[in-house]
């Protein structure tokens, strides 16, 4: 008889519960009990303020997450059923379900119109959260710079009656995530109590080691290869990491700054090599990243001491022989950059012919790995453009190893 008087089970809760192991459900019960006690609710619910503090959320993004988690009831009471249902969808759901949840989360004004203003609010919260936890001292100026760059990568194609401004459609959102995957990673991790490393863990935010600098090591291709190889072998041994990804930075005499992320070591080849993790970018006068399109596999180029004119000595990225997306000759005093289908990239400098003024190569090291700390060399391009370095981490490098 007691059972007949019990309220009917919520089918969404029943379904969501099945996606967790018994241990995971017990952990959720313990988390709920702890937060409900802090909410002074006699163990019945979690308040918005306690919820936001626990999950490191604040402002419009925190309010919107709590609203979605409580099924929009506006009663300031997140129940255990709400917690299981939300986590079941947000963490255990299909990729489409998770993306749909994040898409709705971005609509911080809850008007079913995802505008540039909504995204800006979320990005400001995201960068403040990440760099505060990192203790990097990255100020608001640097954060605003990255917010603008992330926003400029977004497309707003959806029309609304009576509204002049277009909004972001779900397809626009998915395309944006492919360009700036760190946003999706950050938003997909918000419903996990943060550890000291933050929503993007310290193992996913990178440290950089200067392997070569033309002013310090001389403008020589052989010296470049020797330095990058020998220095990087030491780093790899210390880090137990055999990938050896590097970032090439070039500043030319026109003042343009550009380069590429090489996922594979710089080694002598007679043809293109590399994989789809590589990309090229421009940092100045405009910051843009260009990823592989899949049109071809002409990703990295590194040729040395070949006598055939069909195999130009030098190194670079994309395009085709003698018409690369980015190329430096073995003499290190000239190169070129053309638009290419490999990365759907434009010419990266003022003209297609480039005269390098500074050439740098940095090794990318996962944080938390054992390696010798190195202070950033004063006067390097990336020391002077710290916000660009942060942006490369956030947009591309932190996700290139996935």
mmCIF file with all atom_site columns, C-alpha atoms in Angstrom, residues 103 111-116 118-119 155-160 163-170 172-173:
data_model
loop_
_atom_site.group_PDB
_atom_site.id
_atom_site.type_symbol
_atom_site.label_atom_id
_atom_site.label_alt_id
_atom_site.label_comp_id
_atom_site.label_asym_id
_atom_site.label_entity_id
_atom_site.label_seq_id
_atom_site.pdbx_PDB_ins_code
_atom_site.Cartn_x
_atom_site.Cartn_y
_atom_site.Cartn_z
_atom_site.occupancy
_atom_site.B_iso_or_equiv
_atom_site.pdbx_formal_charge
_atom_site.auth_seq_id
_atom_site.auth_comp_id
_atom_site.auth_asym_id
_atom_site.auth_atom_id
_atom_site.pdbx_PDB_model_num
ATOM 1  C CA . UNK A 1 103 ? 24.306 25.384 -27.229 1.00 0.00 ? 103 UNK A CA 1
ATOM 2  C CA . UNK A 1 111 ? 15.535 34.170 -25.001 1.00 0.00 ? 111 UNK A CA 1
ATOM 3  C CA . UNK A 1 112 ? 16.263 31.376 -27.524 1.00 0.00 ? 112 UNK A CA 1
ATOM 4  C CA . UNK A 1 113 ? 18.366 33.807 -29.545 1.00 0.00 ? 113 UNK A CA 1
ATOM 5  C CA . UNK A 1 114 ? 22.107 33.151 -29.276 1.00 0.00 ? 114 UNK A CA 1
ATOM 6  C CA . UNK A 1 115 ? 23.723 36.496 -30.015 1.00 0.00 ? 115 UNK A CA 1
ATOM 7  C CA . UNK A 1 116 ? 27.260 37.830 -30.121 1.00 0.00 ? 116 UNK A CA 1
ATOM 8  C CA . UNK A 1 118 ? 25.729 36.054 -25.217 1.00 0.00 ? 118 UNK A CA 1
ATOM 9  C CA . UNK A 1 119 ? 28.980 34.584 -26.514 1.00 0.00 ? 119 UNK A CA 1
ATOM 10 C CA . UNK A 1 155 ? 29.308 32.841 -37.604 1.00 0.00 ? 155 UNK A CA 1
ATOM 11 C CA . UNK A 1 156 ? 25.835 34.280 -37.007 1.00 0.00 ? 156 UNK A CA 1
ATOM 12 C CA . UNK A 1 157 ? 23.564 33.274 -39.883 1.00 0.00 ? 157 UNK A CA 1
ATOM 13 C CA . UNK A 1 158 ? 20.130 32.862 -38.302 1.00 0.00 ? 158 UNK A CA 1
ATOM 14 C CA . UNK A 1 159 ? 17.538 35.561 -39.035 1.00 0.00 ? 159 UNK A CA 1
ATOM 15 C CA . UNK A 1 160 ? 14.832 36.606 -36.581 1.00 0.00 ? 160 UNK A CA 1
ATOM 16 C CA . UNK A 1 163 ? 15.449 41.764 -35.222 1.00 0.00 ? 163 UNK A CA 1
ATOM 17 C CA . UNK A 1 164 ? 18.236 43.300 -37.289 1.00 0.00 ? 164 UNK A CA 1
ATOM 18 C CA . UNK A 1 165 ? 21.030 41.287 -35.731 1.00 0.00 ? 165 UNK A CA 1
ATOM 19 C CA . UNK A 1 166 ? 21.506 37.668 -36.737 1.00 0.00 ? 166 UNK A CA 1
ATOM 20 C CA . UNK A 1 167 ? 22.063 34.924 -34.191 1.00 0.00 ? 167 UNK A CA 1
ATOM 21 C CA . UNK A 1 168 ? 24.101 31.739 -34.065 1.00 0.00 ? 168 UNK A CA 1
ATOM 22 C CA . UNK A 1 169 ? 22.320 28.664 -35.340 1.00 0.00 ? 169 UNK A CA 1
ATOM 23 C CA . UNK A 1 170 ? 23.096 25.184 -34.023 1.00 0.00 ? 170 UNK A CA 1
ATOM 24 C CA . UNK A 1 172 ? 26.966 27.734 -36.733 1.00 0.00 ? 172 UNK A CA 1
ATOM 25 C CA . UNK A 1 173 ? 27.754 26.618 -33.183 1.00 0.00 ? 173 UNK A CA 1
#
